mmCIF file with all atom_site columns, C-alpha atoms in Angstrom:
data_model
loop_
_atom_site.group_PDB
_atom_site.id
_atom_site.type_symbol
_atom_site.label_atom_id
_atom_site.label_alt_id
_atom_site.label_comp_id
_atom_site.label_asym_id
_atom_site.label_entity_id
_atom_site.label_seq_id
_atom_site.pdbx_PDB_ins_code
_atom_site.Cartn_x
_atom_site.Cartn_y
_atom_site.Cartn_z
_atom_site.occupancy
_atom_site.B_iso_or_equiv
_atom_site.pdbx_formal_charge
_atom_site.auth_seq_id
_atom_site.auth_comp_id
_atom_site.auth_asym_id
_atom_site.auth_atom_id
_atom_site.pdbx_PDB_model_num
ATOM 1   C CA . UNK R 1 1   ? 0.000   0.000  0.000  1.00 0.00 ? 1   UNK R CA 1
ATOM 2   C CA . UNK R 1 2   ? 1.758   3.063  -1.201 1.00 0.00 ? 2   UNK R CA 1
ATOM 3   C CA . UNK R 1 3   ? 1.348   6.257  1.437  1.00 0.00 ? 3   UNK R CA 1
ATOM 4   C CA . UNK R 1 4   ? 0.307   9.450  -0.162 1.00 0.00 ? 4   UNK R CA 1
ATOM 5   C CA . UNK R 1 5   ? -0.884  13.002 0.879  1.00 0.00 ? 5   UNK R CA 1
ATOM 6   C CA . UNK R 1 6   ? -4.409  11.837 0.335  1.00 0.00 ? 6   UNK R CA 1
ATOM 7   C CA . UNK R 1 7   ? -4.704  8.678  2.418  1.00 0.00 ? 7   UNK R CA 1
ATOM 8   C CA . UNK R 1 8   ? -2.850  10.404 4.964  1.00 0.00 ? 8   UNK R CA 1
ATOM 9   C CA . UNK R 1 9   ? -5.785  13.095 4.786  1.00 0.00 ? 9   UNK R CA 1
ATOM 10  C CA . UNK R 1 10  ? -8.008  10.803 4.310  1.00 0.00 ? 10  UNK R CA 1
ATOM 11  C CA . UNK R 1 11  ? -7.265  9.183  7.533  1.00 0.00 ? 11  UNK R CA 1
ATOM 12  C CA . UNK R 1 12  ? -6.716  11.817 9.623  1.00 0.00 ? 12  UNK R CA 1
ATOM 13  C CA . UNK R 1 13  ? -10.216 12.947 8.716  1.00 0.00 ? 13  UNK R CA 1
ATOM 14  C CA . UNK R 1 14  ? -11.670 9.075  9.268  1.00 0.00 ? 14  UNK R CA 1
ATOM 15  C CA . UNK R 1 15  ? -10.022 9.635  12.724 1.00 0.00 ? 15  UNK R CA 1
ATOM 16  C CA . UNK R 1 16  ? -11.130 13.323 13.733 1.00 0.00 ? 16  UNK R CA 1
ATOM 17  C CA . UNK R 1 17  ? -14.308 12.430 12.268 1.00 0.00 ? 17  UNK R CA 1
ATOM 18  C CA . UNK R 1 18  ? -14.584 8.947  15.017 1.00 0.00 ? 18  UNK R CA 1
ATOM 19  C CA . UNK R 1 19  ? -13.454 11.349 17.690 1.00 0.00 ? 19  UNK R CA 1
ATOM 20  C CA . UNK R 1 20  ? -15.920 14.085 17.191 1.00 0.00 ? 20  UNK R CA 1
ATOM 21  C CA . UNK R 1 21  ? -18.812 10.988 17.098 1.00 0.00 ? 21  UNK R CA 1
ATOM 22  C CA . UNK R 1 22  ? -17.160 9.599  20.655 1.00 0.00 ? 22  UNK R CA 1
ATOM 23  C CA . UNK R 1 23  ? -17.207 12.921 22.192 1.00 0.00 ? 23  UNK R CA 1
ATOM 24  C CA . UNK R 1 24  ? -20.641 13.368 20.984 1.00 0.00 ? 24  UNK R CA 1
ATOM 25  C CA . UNK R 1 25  ? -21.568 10.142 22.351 1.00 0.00 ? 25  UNK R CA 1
ATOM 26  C CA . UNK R 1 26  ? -20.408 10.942 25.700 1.00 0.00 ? 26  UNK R CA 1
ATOM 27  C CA . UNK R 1 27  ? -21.511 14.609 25.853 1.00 0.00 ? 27  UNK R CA 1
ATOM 28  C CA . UNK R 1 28  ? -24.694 14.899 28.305 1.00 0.00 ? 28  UNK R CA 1
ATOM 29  C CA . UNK R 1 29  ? -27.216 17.926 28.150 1.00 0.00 ? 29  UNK R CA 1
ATOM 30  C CA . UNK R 1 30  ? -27.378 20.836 29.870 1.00 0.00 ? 30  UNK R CA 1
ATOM 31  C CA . UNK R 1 31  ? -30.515 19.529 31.253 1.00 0.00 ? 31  UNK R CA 1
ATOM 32  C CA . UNK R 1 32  ? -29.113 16.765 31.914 1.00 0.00 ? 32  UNK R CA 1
ATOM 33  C CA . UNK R 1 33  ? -26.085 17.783 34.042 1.00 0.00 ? 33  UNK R CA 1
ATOM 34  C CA . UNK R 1 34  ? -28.357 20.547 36.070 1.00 0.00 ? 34  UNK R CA 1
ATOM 35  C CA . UNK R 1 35  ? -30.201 17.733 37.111 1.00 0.00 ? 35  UNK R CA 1
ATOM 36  C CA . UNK R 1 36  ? -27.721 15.458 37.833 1.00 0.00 ? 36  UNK R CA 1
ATOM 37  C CA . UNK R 1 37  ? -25.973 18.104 40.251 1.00 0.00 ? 37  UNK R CA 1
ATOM 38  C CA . UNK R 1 38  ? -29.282 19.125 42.188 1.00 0.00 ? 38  UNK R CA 1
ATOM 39  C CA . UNK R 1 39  ? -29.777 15.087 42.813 1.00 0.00 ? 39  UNK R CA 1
ATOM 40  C CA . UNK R 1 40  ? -25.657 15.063 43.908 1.00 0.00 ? 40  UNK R CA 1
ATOM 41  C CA . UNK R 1 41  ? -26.626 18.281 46.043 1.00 0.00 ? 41  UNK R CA 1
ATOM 42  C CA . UNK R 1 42  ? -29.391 16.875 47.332 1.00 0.00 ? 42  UNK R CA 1
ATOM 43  C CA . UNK R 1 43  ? -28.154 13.733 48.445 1.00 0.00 ? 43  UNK R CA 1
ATOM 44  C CA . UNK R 1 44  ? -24.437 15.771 49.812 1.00 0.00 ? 44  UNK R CA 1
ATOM 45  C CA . UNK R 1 45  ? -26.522 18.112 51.971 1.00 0.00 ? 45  UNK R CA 1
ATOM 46  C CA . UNK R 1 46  ? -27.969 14.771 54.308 1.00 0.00 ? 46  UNK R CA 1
ATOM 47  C CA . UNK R 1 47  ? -23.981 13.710 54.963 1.00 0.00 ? 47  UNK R CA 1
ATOM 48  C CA . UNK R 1 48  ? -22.734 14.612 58.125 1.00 0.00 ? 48  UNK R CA 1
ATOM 49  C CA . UNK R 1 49  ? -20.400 17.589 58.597 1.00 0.00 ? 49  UNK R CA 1
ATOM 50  C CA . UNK R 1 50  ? -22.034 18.765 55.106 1.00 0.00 ? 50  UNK R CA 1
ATOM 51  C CA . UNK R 1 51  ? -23.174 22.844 55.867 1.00 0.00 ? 51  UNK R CA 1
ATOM 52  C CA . UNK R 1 52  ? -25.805 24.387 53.066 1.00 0.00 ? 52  UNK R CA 1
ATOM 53  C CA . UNK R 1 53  ? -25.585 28.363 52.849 1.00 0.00 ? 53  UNK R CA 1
ATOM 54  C CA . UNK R 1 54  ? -28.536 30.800 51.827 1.00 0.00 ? 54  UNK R CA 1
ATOM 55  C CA . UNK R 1 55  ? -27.192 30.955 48.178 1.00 0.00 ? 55  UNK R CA 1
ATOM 56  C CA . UNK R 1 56  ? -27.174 26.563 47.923 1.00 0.00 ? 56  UNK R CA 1
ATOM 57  C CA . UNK R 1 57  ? -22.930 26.643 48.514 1.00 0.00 ? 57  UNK R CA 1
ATOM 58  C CA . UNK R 1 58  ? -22.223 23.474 50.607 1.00 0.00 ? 58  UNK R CA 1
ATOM 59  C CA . UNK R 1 59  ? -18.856 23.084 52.414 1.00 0.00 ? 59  UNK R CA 1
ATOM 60  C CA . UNK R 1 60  ? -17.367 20.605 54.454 1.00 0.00 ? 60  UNK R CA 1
ATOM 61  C CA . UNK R 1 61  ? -14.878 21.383 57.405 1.00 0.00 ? 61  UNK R CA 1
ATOM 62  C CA . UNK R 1 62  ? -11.413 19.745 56.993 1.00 0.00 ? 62  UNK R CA 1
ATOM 63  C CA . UNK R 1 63  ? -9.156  21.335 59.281 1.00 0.00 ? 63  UNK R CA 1
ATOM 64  C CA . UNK R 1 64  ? -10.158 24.252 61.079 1.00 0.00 ? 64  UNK R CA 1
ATOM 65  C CA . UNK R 1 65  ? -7.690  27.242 60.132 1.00 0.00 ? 65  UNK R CA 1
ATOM 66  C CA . UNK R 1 66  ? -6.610  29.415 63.035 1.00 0.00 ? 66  UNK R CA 1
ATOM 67  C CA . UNK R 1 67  ? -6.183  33.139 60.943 1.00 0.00 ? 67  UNK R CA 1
ATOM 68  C CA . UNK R 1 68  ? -8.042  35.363 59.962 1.00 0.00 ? 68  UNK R CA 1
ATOM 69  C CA . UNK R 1 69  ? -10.752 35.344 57.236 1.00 0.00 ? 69  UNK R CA 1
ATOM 70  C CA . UNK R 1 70  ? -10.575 36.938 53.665 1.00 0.00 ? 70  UNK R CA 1
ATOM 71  C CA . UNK R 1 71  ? -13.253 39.840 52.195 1.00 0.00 ? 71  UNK R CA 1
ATOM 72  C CA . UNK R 1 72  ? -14.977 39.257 49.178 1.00 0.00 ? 72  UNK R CA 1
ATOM 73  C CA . UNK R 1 73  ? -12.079 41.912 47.669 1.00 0.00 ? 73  UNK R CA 1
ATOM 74  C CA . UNK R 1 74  ? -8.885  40.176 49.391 1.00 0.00 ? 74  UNK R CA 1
ATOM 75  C CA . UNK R 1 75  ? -6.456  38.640 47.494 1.00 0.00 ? 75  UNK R CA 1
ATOM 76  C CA . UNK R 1 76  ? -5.250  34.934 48.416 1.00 0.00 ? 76  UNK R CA 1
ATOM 77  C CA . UNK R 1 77  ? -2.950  32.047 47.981 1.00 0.00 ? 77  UNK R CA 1
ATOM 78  C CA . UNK R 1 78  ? -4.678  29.062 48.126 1.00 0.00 ? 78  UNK R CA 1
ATOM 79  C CA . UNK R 1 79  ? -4.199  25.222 46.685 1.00 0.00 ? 79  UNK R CA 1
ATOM 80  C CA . UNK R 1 80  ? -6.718  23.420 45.517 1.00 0.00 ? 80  UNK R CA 1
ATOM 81  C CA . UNK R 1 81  ? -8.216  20.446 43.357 1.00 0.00 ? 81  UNK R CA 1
ATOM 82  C CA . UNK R 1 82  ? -11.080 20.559 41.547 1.00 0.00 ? 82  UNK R CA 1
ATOM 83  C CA . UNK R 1 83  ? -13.359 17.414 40.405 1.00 0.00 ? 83  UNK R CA 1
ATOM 84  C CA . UNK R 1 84  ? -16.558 17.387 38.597 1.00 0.00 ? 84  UNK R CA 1
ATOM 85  C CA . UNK R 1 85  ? -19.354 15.674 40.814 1.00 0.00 ? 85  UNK R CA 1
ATOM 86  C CA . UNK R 1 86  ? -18.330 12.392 38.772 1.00 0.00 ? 86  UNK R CA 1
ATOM 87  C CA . UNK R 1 87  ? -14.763 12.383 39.805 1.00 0.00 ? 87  UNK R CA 1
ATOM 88  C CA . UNK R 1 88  ? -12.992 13.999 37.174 1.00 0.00 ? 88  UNK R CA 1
ATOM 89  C CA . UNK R 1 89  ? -10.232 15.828 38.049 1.00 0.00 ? 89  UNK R CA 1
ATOM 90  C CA . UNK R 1 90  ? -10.293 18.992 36.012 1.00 0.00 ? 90  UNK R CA 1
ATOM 91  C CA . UNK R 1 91  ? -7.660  21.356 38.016 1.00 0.00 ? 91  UNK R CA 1
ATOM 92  C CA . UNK R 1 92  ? -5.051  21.388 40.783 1.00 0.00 ? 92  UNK R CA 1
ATOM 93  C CA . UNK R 1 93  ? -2.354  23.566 41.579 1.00 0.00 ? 93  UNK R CA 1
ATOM 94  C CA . UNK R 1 94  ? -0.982  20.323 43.667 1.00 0.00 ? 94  UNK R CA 1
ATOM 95  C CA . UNK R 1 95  ? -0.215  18.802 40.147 1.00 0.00 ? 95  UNK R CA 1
ATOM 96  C CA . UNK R 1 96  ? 1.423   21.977 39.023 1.00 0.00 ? 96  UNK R CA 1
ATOM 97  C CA . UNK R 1 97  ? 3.262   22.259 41.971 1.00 0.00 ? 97  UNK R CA 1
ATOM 98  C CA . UNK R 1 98  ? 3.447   25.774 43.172 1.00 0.00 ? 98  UNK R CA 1
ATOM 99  C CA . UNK R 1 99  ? -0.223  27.306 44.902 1.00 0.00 ? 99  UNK R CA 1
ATOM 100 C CA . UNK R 1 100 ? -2.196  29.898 43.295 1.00 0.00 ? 100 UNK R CA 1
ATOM 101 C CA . UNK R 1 101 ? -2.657  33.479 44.193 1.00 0.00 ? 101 UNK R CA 1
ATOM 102 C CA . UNK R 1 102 ? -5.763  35.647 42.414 1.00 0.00 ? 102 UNK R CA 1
ATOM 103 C CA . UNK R 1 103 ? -8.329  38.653 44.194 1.00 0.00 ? 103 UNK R CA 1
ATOM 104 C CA . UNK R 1 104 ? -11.193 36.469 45.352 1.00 0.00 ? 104 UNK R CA 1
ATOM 105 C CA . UNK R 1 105 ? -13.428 38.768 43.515 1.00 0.00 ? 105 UNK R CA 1
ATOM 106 C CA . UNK R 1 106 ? -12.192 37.729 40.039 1.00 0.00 ? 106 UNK R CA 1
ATOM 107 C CA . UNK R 1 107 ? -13.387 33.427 40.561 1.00 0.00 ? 107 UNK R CA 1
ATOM 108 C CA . UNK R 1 108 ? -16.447 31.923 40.194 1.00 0.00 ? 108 UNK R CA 1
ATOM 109 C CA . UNK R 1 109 ? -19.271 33.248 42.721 1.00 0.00 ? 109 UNK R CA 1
ATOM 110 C CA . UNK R 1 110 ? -18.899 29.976 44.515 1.00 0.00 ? 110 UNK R CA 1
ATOM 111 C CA . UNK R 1 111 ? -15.368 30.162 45.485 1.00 0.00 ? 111 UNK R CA 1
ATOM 112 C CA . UNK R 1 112 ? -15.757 33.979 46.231 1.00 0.00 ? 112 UNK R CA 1
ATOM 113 C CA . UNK R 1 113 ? -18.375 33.314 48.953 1.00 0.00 ? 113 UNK R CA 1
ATOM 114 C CA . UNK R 1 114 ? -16.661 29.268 50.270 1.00 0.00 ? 114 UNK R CA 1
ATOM 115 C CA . UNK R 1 115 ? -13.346 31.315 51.329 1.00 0.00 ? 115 UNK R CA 1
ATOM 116 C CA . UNK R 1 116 ? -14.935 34.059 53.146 1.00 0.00 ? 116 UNK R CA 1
ATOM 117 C CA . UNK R 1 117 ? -16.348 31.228 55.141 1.00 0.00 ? 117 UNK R CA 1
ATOM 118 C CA . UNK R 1 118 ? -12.434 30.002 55.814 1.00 0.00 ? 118 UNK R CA 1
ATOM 119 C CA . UNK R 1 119 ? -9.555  31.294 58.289 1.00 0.00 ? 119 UNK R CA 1
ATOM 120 C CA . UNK R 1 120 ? -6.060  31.126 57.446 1.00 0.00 ? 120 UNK R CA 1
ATOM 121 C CA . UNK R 1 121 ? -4.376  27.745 57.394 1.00 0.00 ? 121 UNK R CA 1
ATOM 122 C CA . UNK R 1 122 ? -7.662  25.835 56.943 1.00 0.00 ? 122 UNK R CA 1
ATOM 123 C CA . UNK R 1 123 ? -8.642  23.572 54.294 1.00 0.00 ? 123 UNK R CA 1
ATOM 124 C CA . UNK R 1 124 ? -12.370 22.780 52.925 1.00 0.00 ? 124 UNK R CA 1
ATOM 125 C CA . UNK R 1 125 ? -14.231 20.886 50.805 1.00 0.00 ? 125 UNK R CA 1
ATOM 126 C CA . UNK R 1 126 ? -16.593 23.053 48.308 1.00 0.00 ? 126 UNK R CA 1
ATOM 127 C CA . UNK R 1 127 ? -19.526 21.702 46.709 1.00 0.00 ? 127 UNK R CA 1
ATOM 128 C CA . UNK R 1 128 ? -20.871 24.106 44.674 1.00 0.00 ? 128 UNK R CA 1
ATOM 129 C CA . UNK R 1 129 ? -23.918 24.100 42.106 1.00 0.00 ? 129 UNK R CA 1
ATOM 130 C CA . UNK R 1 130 ? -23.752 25.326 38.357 1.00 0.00 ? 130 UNK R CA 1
ATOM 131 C CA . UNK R 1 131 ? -25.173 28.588 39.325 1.00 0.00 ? 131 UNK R CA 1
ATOM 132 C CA . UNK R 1 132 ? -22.234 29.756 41.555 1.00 0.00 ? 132 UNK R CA 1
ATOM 133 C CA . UNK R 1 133 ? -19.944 27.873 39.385 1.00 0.00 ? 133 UNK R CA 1
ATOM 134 C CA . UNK R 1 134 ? -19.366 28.280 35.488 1.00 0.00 ? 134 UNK R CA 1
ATOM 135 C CA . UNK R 1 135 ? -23.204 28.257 34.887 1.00 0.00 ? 135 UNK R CA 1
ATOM 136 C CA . UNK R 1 136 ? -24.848 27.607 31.420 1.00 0.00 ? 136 UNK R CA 1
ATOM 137 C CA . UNK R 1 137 ? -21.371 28.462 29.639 1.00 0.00 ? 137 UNK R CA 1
ATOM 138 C CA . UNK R 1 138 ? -19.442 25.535 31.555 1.00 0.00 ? 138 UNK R CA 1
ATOM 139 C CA . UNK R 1 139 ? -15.917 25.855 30.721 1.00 0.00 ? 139 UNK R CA 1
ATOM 140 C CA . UNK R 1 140 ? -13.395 24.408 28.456 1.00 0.00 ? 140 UNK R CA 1
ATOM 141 C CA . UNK R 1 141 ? -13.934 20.847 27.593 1.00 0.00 ? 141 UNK R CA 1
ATOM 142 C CA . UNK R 1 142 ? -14.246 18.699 31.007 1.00 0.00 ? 142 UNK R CA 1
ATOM 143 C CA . UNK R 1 143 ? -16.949 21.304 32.541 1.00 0.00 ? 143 UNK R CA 1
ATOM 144 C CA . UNK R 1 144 ? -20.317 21.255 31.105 1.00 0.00 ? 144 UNK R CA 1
ATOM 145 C CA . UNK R 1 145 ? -23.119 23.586 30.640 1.00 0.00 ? 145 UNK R CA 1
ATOM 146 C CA . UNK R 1 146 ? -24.890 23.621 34.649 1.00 0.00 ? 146 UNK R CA 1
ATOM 147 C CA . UNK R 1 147 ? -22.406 21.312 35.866 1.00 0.00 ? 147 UNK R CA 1
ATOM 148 C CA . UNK R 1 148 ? -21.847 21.468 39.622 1.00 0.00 ? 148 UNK R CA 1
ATOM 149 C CA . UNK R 1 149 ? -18.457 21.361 40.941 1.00 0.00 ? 149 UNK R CA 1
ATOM 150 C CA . UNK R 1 150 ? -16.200 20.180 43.956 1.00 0.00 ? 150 UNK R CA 1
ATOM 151 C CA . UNK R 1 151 ? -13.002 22.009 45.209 1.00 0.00 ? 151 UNK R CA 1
ATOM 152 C CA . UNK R 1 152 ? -10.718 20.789 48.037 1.00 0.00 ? 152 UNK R CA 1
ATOM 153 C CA . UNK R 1 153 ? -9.517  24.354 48.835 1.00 0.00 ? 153 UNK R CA 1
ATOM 154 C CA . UNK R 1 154 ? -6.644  24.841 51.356 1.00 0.00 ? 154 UNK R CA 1
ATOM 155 C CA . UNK R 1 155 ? -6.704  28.585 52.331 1.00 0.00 ? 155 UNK R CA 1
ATOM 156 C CA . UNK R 1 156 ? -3.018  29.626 52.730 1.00 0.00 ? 156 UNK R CA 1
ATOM 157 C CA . UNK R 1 157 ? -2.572  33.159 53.406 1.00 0.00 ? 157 UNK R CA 1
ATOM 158 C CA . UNK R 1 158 ? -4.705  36.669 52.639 1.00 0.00 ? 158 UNK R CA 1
ATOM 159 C CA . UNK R 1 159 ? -2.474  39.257 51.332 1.00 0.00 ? 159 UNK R CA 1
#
């Protein structure tokens, strides 16, 4: 079989073309995910330990932090991990090695209103629904439209 340009274009369409069909495949709905994350929500708020604010935020305790606590304007270095309700790992400065550092005021609603309920040198769990998170938009390929989203968020200092 003699390689030219076209059956290498050829195939490289064949297999772009299988991809796009297995993505589709696995893609779920807007709908779909919105519902899926009020069900997770639901179910997360019954757990022990498990606090549900005003807005629907849910945190978790992990260690207790002994500073102070950030304003909505502060600016903070934090590590975290973030995982779709499913598992998915989508983010973590851990992996990158080195923590991150941002005004609290320029994140998703979500993580703006989770740290405020921190102190310095604590860590917590963030379970947050699509509406404080990245909404209908979702964001880049491994966060859907109304997808909810957990953080482990380790508050390290308020600048």
């Amino acid at each position: 079989m003699k390689i030219t340009q076209q059956r290498i274009i050829a195939t490289l369409i064949a297999f772009l073309l299988g991809f796009a069909m297995l993505s589709m495949a696995n893609a779920t709905t807007p709908e779909e995910n919105k519902a899926a994350g009020e069900a997770f929500l639901a179910e997360n708020a019954k757990k022990p330990g498990v606090i549900t604010t005003s807005s629907g935020l849910q945190y978790q305790i992990i260690t207790e932090g002994t500073g102070k606590s950030p304003s909505a304007t502060a600016n903070v270095t934090v590590h975290y991990q973030g995982t779709t309700i499913e598992g998915k790992e989508f983010d973590s400065s851990y992996k990158r090695g080195a923590p991150a550092s941002f005004p609290l005021n320029r994140v998703i609603p979500g993580w703006t209103e989770g740290l405020q309920l921190m102190k310095e040198g604590g860590k917590s769990r963030l379970f947050i629904p699509s509406n404080l998170a990245y909404g209908e938009r979702g964001a880049g390929r491994d966060i859907g439209p109304n997808a909810a989203l957990i953080f482990d968020v380790e508050l390290i200092k308020i600048q």
